[in-house]
Amino acid sequence: GAVVSQHPSWVICKSGTSVKIECRSLDFQATTMFWYRQFPKQSLMLMATSNEGSKATYEQGVEKDKFLINHASLTLSTLTVTSAHPEDSSFYICSAWGRGNSNQPQHFGDGTRLSIL
Amino acid sequence: GDSVTQMEGPVTLSEEAFLTINCTYTATGYPSLFWYVQYPGEGLQLLLKATKADDKGSNKGFEATYRKETTSFHLEKGSVQVSDSAVYFCALSNQGGSEKLVFGKGTKLTVNP
């Protein structure tokens, strides 16, 4: 079945560092990718939606200059957390959806646990 | 806006017990409905889905029926196993998969031997 690979799975870094998270669709063309954030014991909140070749659409309250999203190809989207601070520590999950079958659901990556010291 | 409400957890059951996790939704159109499962430290896996009223989604012994009249999509399993311990999320999408998913808060299930 469809597989979405997310990397890295765990990152720990110092405050002020920028961190890049990759999301790849391995066996289908992902025309749309979604980035979610999950706080401990809470649900997933959509941060942004990105379509290949166009600018991401951010949800209300999400800082687009803080969370840079690039979707340059049909198999890769990246989320860069710029100048990360401890409050950015969270579990980030991407999902991907491919054009061609409107009934197919999104496929999720395994998530990235980001810890800012 | 669209929203999903699911029963608060945590839920603790003994092996072979019957499971029900309630889920209701509010949506402006006719959404597709999903149940996702998240095992500790992992991402989400699609458990089952239904795209229109009266559809029944099923997988791995789990079932849920899309009830338009009660705007519900309750998850059931007749006999749970220890390996079913996870967090379960009910979700909806207005375009099947091409639009964002709106999630419930999740219900943590623990099954004891």
PDB file of C-alpha atoms in Angstrom:
ATOM      1  CA  GLY A   1       0.000   0.000   0.000  1.00  0.00           C
ATOM      2  CA  ALA A   2       0.867   3.651  -0.074  1.00  0.00           C
ATOM      3  CA  VAL A   3       3.671   4.705   2.213  1.00  0.00           C
ATOM      4  CA  VAL A   4       4.618   8.102   3.510  1.00  0.00           C
ATOM      5  CA  SER A   5       8.061   8.477   5.005  1.00  0.00           C
ATOM      6  CA  GLN A   6       8.802  11.228   7.481  1.00  0.00           C
ATOM      7  CA  HIS A   7      12.298  12.108   8.618  1.00  0.00           C
ATOM      8  CA  PRO A   8      13.720  12.554  11.161  1.00  0.00           C
ATOM      9  CA  SER A   9      11.602  10.676  13.645  1.00  0.00           C
ATOM     10  CA  TRP A  10      13.147  12.424  16.643  1.00  0.00           C
ATOM     11  CA  VAL A  11      15.206  15.573  16.941  1.00  0.00           C
ATOM     12  CA  ILE A  12      16.596  17.387  19.949  1.00  0.00           C
ATOM     13  CA  CYS A  13      18.245  20.752  19.458  1.00  0.00           C
ATOM     14  CA  LYS A  14      19.120  23.981  21.160  1.00  0.00           C
ATOM     15  CA  SER A  15      16.885  27.012  21.246  1.00  0.00           C
ATOM     16  CA  GLY A  16      17.424  29.262  18.237  1.00  0.00           C
ATOM     17  CA  THR A  17      18.203  26.423  15.854  1.00  0.00           C
ATOM     18  CA  SER A  18      16.225  25.895  12.669  1.00  0.00           C
ATOM     19  CA  VAL A  19      14.974  22.372  12.077  1.00  0.00           C
ATOM     20  CA  LYS A  20      13.862  20.835   8.792  1.00  0.00           C
ATOM     21  CA  ILE A  21      11.424  17.915   8.633  1.00  0.00           C
ATOM     22  CA  GLU A  22      10.933  15.972   5.415  1.00  0.00           C
ATOM     23  CA  CYS A  23       7.829  14.179   4.249  1.00  0.00           C
ATOM     24  CA  ARG A  24       8.051  11.873   1.249  1.00  0.00           C
ATOM     25  CA  SER A  25       5.459   9.860  -0.571  1.00  0.00           C
ATOM     26  CA  LEU A  26       7.203   6.672  -1.615  1.00  0.00           C
ATOM     27  CA  ASP A  27       4.884   5.073  -4.127  1.00  0.00           C
ATOM     28  CA  PHE A  28       2.425   7.699  -5.283  1.00  0.00           C
ATOM     29  CA  GLN A  29       2.372  11.295  -6.413  1.00  0.00           C
ATOM     30  CA  ALA A  30       1.231  13.504  -3.592  1.00  0.00           C
ATOM     31  CA  THR A  31      -0.496  16.518  -5.071  1.00  0.00           C
ATOM     32  CA  THR A  32      -1.474  17.717  -1.614  1.00  0.00           C
ATOM     33  CA  MET A  33       0.397  17.421   1.649  1.00  0.00           C
ATOM     34  CA  PHE A  34      -0.804  18.422   5.076  1.00  0.00           C
ATOM     35  CA  TRP A  35       1.182  19.293   8.176  1.00  0.00           C
ATOM     36  CA  TYR A  36      -0.353  18.663  11.582  1.00  0.00           C
ATOM     37  CA  ARG A  37       0.846  19.374  15.073  1.00  0.00           C
ATOM     38  CA  GLN A  38      -0.043  17.279  18.081  1.00  0.00           C
ATOM     39  CA  PHE A  39       0.463  18.335  21.679  1.00  0.00           C
ATOM     40  CA  PRO A  40       0.750  15.660  24.366  1.00  0.00           C
ATOM     41  CA  LYS A  41      -2.522  13.818  24.945  1.00  0.00           C
ATOM     42  CA  GLN A  42      -4.321  16.079  22.512  1.00  0.00           C
ATOM     43  CA  SER A  43      -5.676  15.828  19.024  1.00  0.00           C
ATOM     44  CA  LEU A  44      -4.025  16.767  15.773  1.00  0.00           C
ATOM     45  CA  MET A  45      -4.353  20.348  14.660  1.00  0.00           C
ATOM     46  CA  LEU A  46      -3.839  21.226  11.017  1.00  0.00           C
ATOM     47  CA  MET A  47      -1.069  23.763  10.534  1.00  0.00           C
ATOM     48  CA  ALA A  48      -1.026  24.133   6.782  1.00  0.00           C
ATOM     49  CA  THR A  49      -1.951  22.595   3.468  1.00  0.00           C
ATOM     50  CA  SER A  50       0.479  22.568   0.593  1.00  0.00           C
ATOM     51  CA  ASN A  51      -0.145  21.823  -3.050  1.00  0.00           C
ATOM     52  CA  GLU A  52       2.734  20.926  -5.312  1.00  0.00           C
ATOM     53  CA  GLY A  53       4.261  23.968  -6.928  1.00  0.00           C
ATOM     54  CA  SER A  54       2.274  26.564  -5.022  1.00  0.00           C
ATOM     55  CA  LYS A  55       2.477  28.373  -1.720  1.00  0.00           C
ATOM     56  CA  ALA A  56       1.147  26.689   1.360  1.00  0.00           C
ATOM     57  CA  THR A  57      -2.137  27.728   2.906  1.00  0.00           C
ATOM     58  CA  TYR A  58      -1.777  28.247   6.633  1.00  0.00           C
ATOM     59  CA  GLU A  59      -4.464  27.831   9.250  1.00  0.00           C
ATOM     60  CA  GLN A  60      -5.430  30.777  11.357  1.00  0.00           C
ATOM     61  CA  GLY A  61      -2.949  31.423  14.135  1.00  0.00           C
ATOM     62  CA  VAL A  62      -0.045  29.585  12.494  1.00  0.00           C
ATOM     63  CA  GLU A  63       2.934  31.831  11.766  1.00  0.00           C
ATOM     64  CA  LYS A  64       3.998  31.285   8.171  1.00  0.00           C
ATOM     65  CA  ASP A  65       7.373  32.913   8.776  1.00  0.00           C
ATOM     66  CA  LYS A  66       7.966  30.578  11.680  1.00  0.00           C
ATOM     67  CA  PHE A  67       6.888  27.394   9.971  1.00  0.00           C
ATOM     68  CA  LEU A  68       8.188  27.403   6.412  1.00  0.00           C
ATOM     69  CA  ILE A  69       6.635  24.845   4.117  1.00  0.00           C
ATOM     70  CA  ASN A  70       7.969  23.854   0.732  1.00  0.00           C
ATOM     71  CA  HIS A  71       6.311  21.418  -1.648  1.00  0.00           C
ATOM     72  CA  ALA A  72       8.659  21.516  -4.608  1.00  0.00           C
ATOM     73  CA  SER A  73       7.892  18.116  -6.077  1.00  0.00           C
ATOM     74  CA  LEU A  74       5.107  15.561  -6.162  1.00  0.00           C
ATOM     75  CA  THR A  75       6.921  13.347  -3.693  1.00  0.00           C
ATOM     76  CA  LEU A  76       8.475  15.731  -1.199  1.00  0.00           C
ATOM     77  CA  SER A  77       7.320  18.416   1.191  1.00  0.00           C
ATOM     78  CA  THR A  78       9.416  19.990   3.921  1.00  0.00           C
ATOM     79  CA  LEU A  79       8.539  21.851   7.091  1.00  0.00           C
ATOM     80  CA  THR A  80      11.217  24.101   8.552  1.00  0.00           C
ATOM     81  CA  VAL A  81      10.770  25.381  12.072  1.00  0.00           C
ATOM     82  CA  THR A  82      12.841  28.541  12.092  1.00  0.00           C
ATOM     83  CA  SER A  83      14.617  29.770  15.212  1.00  0.00           C
ATOM     84  CA  ALA A  84      12.908  27.116  17.273  1.00  0.00           C
ATOM     85  CA  HIS A  85      12.103  27.748  20.917  1.00  0.00           C
ATOM     86  CA  PRO A  86      10.937  25.402  23.697  1.00  0.00           C
ATOM     87  CA  GLU A  87       7.281  26.238  23.009  1.00  0.00           C
ATOM     88  CA  ASP A  88       7.731  24.748  19.526  1.00  0.00           C
ATOM     89  CA  SER A  89       8.417  21.360  21.067  1.00  0.00           C
ATOM     90  CA  SER A  90       5.730  19.039  19.812  1.00  0.00           C
ATOM     91  CA  PHE A  91       4.926  16.049  17.635  1.00  0.00           C
ATOM     92  CA  TYR A  92       4.659  17.023  13.977  1.00  0.00           C
ATOM     93  CA  ILE A  93       2.904  14.720  11.523  1.00  0.00           C
ATOM     94  CA  CYS A  94       2.586  15.014   7.781  1.00  0.00           C
ATOM     95  CA  SER A  95       0.048  13.400   5.529  1.00  0.00           C
ATOM     96  CA  ALA A  96      -0.203  13.120   1.789  1.00  0.00           C
ATOM     97  CA  TRP A  97      -2.982  12.738  -0.724  1.00  0.00           C
ATOM     98  CA  GLY A  98      -2.622  11.850  -4.368  1.00  0.00           C
ATOM     99  CA  ARG A  99      -4.760  12.927  -7.270  1.00  0.00           C
ATOM    100  CA  GLY A 100      -6.305  10.145  -9.287  1.00  0.00           C
ATOM    101  CA  ASN A 101      -8.712   8.654  -6.810  1.00  0.00           C
ATOM    102  CA  SER A 102     -10.912  11.112  -5.006  1.00  0.00           C
ATOM    103  CA  ASN A 103     -12.034   8.445  -2.547  1.00  0.00           C
ATOM    104  CA  GLN A 104      -8.577   7.681  -1.251  1.00  0.00           C
ATOM    105  CA  PRO A 105      -7.860   8.992   2.232  1.00  0.00           C
ATOM    106  CA  GLN A 106      -4.736  10.796   3.325  1.00  0.00           C
ATOM    107  CA  HIS A 107      -1.758   8.641   4.233  1.00  0.00           C
ATOM    108  CA  PHE A 108       0.210   9.655   7.297  1.00  0.00           C
ATOM    109  CA  GLY A 109       3.871   9.626   8.127  1.00  0.00           C
ATOM    110  CA  ASP A 110       5.077   8.290  11.455  1.00  0.00           C
ATOM    111  CA  GLY A 111       5.649  11.747  12.863  1.00  0.00           C
ATOM    112  CA  THR A 112       8.612  13.742  14.143  1.00  0.00           C
ATOM    113  CA  ARG A 113       9.082  14.425  17.809  1.00  0.00           C
ATOM    114  CA  LEU A 114      10.772  17.797  18.172  1.00  0.00           C
ATOM    115  CA  SER A 115      12.325  18.746  21.505  1.00  0.00           C
ATOM    116  CA  ILE A 116      13.852  22.199  21.892  1.00  0.00           C
ATOM    117  CA  LEU A 117      16.124  22.671  24.873  1.00  0.00           C
TER     118      LEU A 117
ATOM    119  CA  GLY B   1     -17.364  25.177  11.260  1.00  0.00           C
ATOM    120  CA  ASP B   2     -17.038  21.435  11.017  1.00  0.00           C
ATOM    121  CA  SER B   3     -16.288  19.571  14.213  1.00  0.00           C
ATOM    122  CA  VAL B   4     -15.974  16.091  15.659  1.00  0.00           C
ATOM    123  CA  THR B   5     -16.833  15.107  19.207  1.00  0.00           C
ATOM    124  CA  GLN B   6     -15.776  11.771  20.589  1.00  0.00           C
ATOM    125  CA  MET B   7     -16.125  10.251  24.002  1.00  0.00           C
ATOM    126  CA  GLU B   8     -13.565  11.202  26.574  1.00  0.00           C
ATOM    127  CA  GLY B   9     -11.133   8.594  27.672  1.00  0.00           C
ATOM    128  CA  PRO B  10      -9.280   6.839  28.858  1.00  0.00           C
ATOM    129  CA  VAL B  11     -11.122   3.571  28.357  1.00  0.00           C
ATOM    130  CA  THR B  12      -9.823   0.484  30.116  1.00  0.00           C
ATOM    131  CA  LEU B  13     -11.167  -2.951  29.226  1.00  0.00           C
ATOM    132  CA  SER B  14     -10.313  -6.549  29.832  1.00  0.00           C
ATOM    133  CA  GLU B  15      -9.346  -8.752  26.914  1.00  0.00           C
ATOM    134  CA  GLU B  16     -12.350 -10.064  24.957  1.00  0.00           C
ATOM    135  CA  ALA B  17     -14.626  -7.284  26.211  1.00  0.00           C
ATOM    136  CA  PHE B  18     -16.928  -5.347  23.875  1.00  0.00           C
ATOM    137  CA  LEU B  19     -15.756  -1.914  22.792  1.00  0.00           C
ATOM    138  CA  THR B  20     -17.758   1.148  21.827  1.00  0.00           C
ATOM    139  CA  ILE B  21     -16.232   4.561  21.266  1.00  0.00           C
ATOM    140  CA  ASN B  22     -18.829   7.196  20.479  1.00  0.00           C
ATOM    141  CA  CYS B  23     -18.283   9.806  17.790  1.00  0.00           C
ATOM    142  CA  THR B  24     -20.631  12.514  16.568  1.00  0.00           C
ATOM    143  CA  TYR B  25     -19.977  15.203  14.033  1.00  0.00           C
ATOM    144  CA  THR B  26     -21.147  18.573  12.799  1.00  0.00           C
ATOM    145  CA  ALA B  27     -20.639  19.393   9.152  1.00  0.00           C
ATOM    146  CA  THR B  28     -22.146  21.691   6.567  1.00  0.00           C
ATOM    147  CA  GLY B  29     -22.095  19.179   3.736  1.00  0.00           C
ATOM    148  CA  TYR B  30     -21.912  15.406   3.426  1.00  0.00           C
ATOM    149  CA  PRO B  31     -18.520  14.495   4.769  1.00  0.00           C
ATOM    150  CA  SER B  32     -16.538  11.316   4.603  1.00  0.00           C
ATOM    151  CA  LEU B  33     -15.919   9.828   8.029  1.00  0.00           C
ATOM    152  CA  PHE B  34     -12.836   8.054   9.296  1.00  0.00           C
ATOM    153  CA  TRP B  35     -11.405   6.262  12.270  1.00  0.00           C
ATOM    154  CA  TYR B  36      -7.645   6.450  12.703  1.00  0.00           C
ATOM    155  CA  VAL B  37      -5.526   4.594  15.242  1.00  0.00           C
ATOM    156  CA  GLN B  38      -2.276   5.826  16.759  1.00  0.00           C
ATOM    157  CA  TYR B  39       0.039   3.437  18.533  1.00  0.00           C
ATOM    158  CA  PRO B  40       2.528   4.899  21.054  1.00  0.00           C
ATOM    159  CA  GLY B  41       5.199   7.005  19.414  1.00  0.00           C
ATOM    160  CA  GLU B  42       3.842   6.458  15.928  1.00  0.00           C
ATOM    161  CA  GLY B  43       1.842   8.324  13.325  1.00  0.00           C
ATOM    162  CA  LEU B  44      -1.733   7.648  12.393  1.00  0.00           C
ATOM    163  CA  GLN B  45      -3.016   4.621  10.553  1.00  0.00           C
ATOM    164  CA  LEU B  46      -6.353   4.547   8.825  1.00  0.00           C
ATOM    165  CA  LEU B  47      -8.539   1.959  10.533  1.00  0.00           C
ATOM    166  CA  LEU B  48     -11.736   2.306   8.519  1.00  0.00           C
ATOM    167  CA  LYS B  49     -13.835   4.791   6.623  1.00  0.00           C
ATOM    168  CA  ALA B  50     -17.288   5.477   5.235  1.00  0.00           C
ATOM    169  CA  THR B  51     -18.114   7.928   2.494  1.00  0.00           C
ATOM    170  CA  LYS B  52     -21.904   8.149   2.569  1.00  0.00           C
ATOM    171  CA  ALA B  53     -24.890   7.616   4.793  1.00  0.00           C
ATOM    172  CA  ASP B  54     -25.558   4.034   5.927  1.00  0.00           C
ATOM    173  CA  ASP B  55     -22.143   2.858   4.760  1.00  0.00           C
ATOM    174  CA  LYS B  56     -20.421   0.527   7.181  1.00  0.00           C
ATOM    175  CA  GLY B  57     -16.666   0.619   7.413  1.00  0.00           C
ATOM    176  CA  SER B  58     -14.902  -2.415   8.818  1.00  0.00           C
ATOM    177  CA  ASN B  59     -11.362  -3.608   9.386  1.00  0.00           C
ATOM    178  CA  LYS B  60      -9.572  -5.942  11.815  1.00  0.00           C
ATOM    179  CA  GLY B  61     -12.831  -6.677  13.626  1.00  0.00           C
ATOM    180  CA  PHE B  62     -13.680  -3.007  14.084  1.00  0.00           C
ATOM    181  CA  GLU B  63     -16.855  -1.569  12.591  1.00  0.00           C
ATOM    182  CA  ALA B  64     -18.525   1.807  12.319  1.00  0.00           C
ATOM    183  CA  THR B  65     -21.711   2.825  10.518  1.00  0.00           C
ATOM    184  CA  TYR B  66     -22.293   6.272   9.038  1.00  0.00           C
ATOM    185  CA  ARG B  67     -25.567   7.438  10.600  1.00  0.00           C
ATOM    186  CA  LYS B  68     -26.726  10.645   8.984  1.00  0.00           C
ATOM    187  CA  GLU B  69     -29.887  10.917  11.089  1.00  0.00           C
ATOM    188  CA  THR B  70     -27.916  10.954  14.318  1.00  0.00           C
ATOM    189  CA  THR B  71     -24.724  12.424  12.785  1.00  0.00           C
ATOM    190  CA  SER B  72     -22.768   9.631  14.369  1.00  0.00           C
ATOM    191  CA  PHE B  73     -19.993   7.189  13.479  1.00  0.00           C
ATOM    192  CA  HIS B  74     -19.480   5.062  16.573  1.00  0.00           C
ATOM    193  CA  LEU B  75     -16.602   2.583  16.616  1.00  0.00           C
ATOM    194  CA  GLU B  76     -17.298  -0.954  17.838  1.00  0.00           C
ATOM    195  CA  LYS B  77     -15.437  -4.194  18.273  1.00  0.00           C
ATOM    196  CA  GLY B  78     -16.926  -7.349  19.682  1.00  0.00           C
ATOM    197  CA  SER B  79     -13.833  -8.718  21.397  1.00  0.00           C
ATOM    198  CA  VAL B  80     -10.812  -6.537  22.043  1.00  0.00           C
ATOM    199  CA  GLN B  81      -7.241  -7.754  22.348  1.00  0.00           C
ATOM    200  CA  VAL B  82      -4.258  -6.379  24.231  1.00  0.00           C
ATOM    201  CA  SER B  83      -2.785  -5.376  20.874  1.00  0.00           C
ATOM    202  CA  ASP B  84      -5.730  -3.008  20.321  1.00  0.00           C
ATOM    203  CA  SER B  85      -4.373  -0.699  23.030  1.00  0.00           C
ATOM    204  CA  ALA B  86      -3.867   2.646  21.296  1.00  0.00           C
ATOM    205  CA  VAL B  87      -5.420   6.059  20.819  1.00  0.00           C
ATOM    206  CA  TYR B  88      -8.369   6.175  18.431  1.00  0.00           C
ATOM    207  CA  PHE B  89      -9.318   9.308  16.502  1.00  0.00           C
ATOM    208  CA  CYS B  90     -12.583   9.968  14.742  1.00  0.00           C
ATOM    209  CA  ALA B  91     -12.265  12.390  11.829  1.00  0.00           C
ATOM    210  CA  LEU B  92     -14.156  13.892   8.928  1.00  0.00           C
ATOM    211  CA  SER B  93     -13.252  15.374   5.592  1.00  0.00           C
ATOM    212  CA  ASN B  94     -15.481  17.137   3.128  1.00  0.00           C
ATOM    213  CA  GLN B  95     -13.684  15.825   0.072  1.00  0.00           C
ATOM    214  CA  GLY B  96     -12.738  12.303   0.987  1.00  0.00           C
ATOM    215  CA  GLY B  97      -9.050  12.926   1.274  1.00  0.00           C
ATOM    216  CA  SER B  98      -8.086  15.976  -0.689  1.00  0.00           C
ATOM    217  CA  GLU B  99      -9.116  18.386   2.015  1.00  0.00           C
ATOM    218  CA  LYS B 100      -8.047  18.682   5.574  1.00  0.00           C
ATOM    219  CA  LEU B 101      -9.144  16.220   8.188  1.00  0.00           C
ATOM    220  CA  VAL B 102     -10.964  17.526  11.239  1.00  0.00           C
ATOM    221  CA  PHE B 103     -10.167  15.308  14.193  1.00  0.00           C
ATOM    222  CA  GLY B 104     -11.838  14.530  17.458  1.00  0.00           C
ATOM    223  CA  LYS B 105      -9.727  14.737  20.595  1.00  0.00           C
ATOM    224  CA  GLY B 106      -8.895  11.052  20.603  1.00  0.00           C
ATOM    225  CA  THR B 107      -9.784   8.252  22.985  1.00  0.00           C
ATOM    226  CA  LYS B 108      -7.079   6.239  24.655  1.00  0.00           C
ATOM    227  CA  LEU B 109      -7.900   2.563  24.941  1.00  0.00           C
ATOM    228  CA  THR B 110      -6.033   0.213  27.250  1.00  0.00           C
ATOM    229  CA  VAL B 111      -6.800  -3.486  27.097  1.00  0.00           C
ATOM    230  CA  ASN B 112      -5.569  -5.591  29.992  1.00  0.00           C
ATOM    231  CA  PRO B 113      -4.892  -9.328  29.727  1.00  0.00           C
TER     232      PRO B 113
END
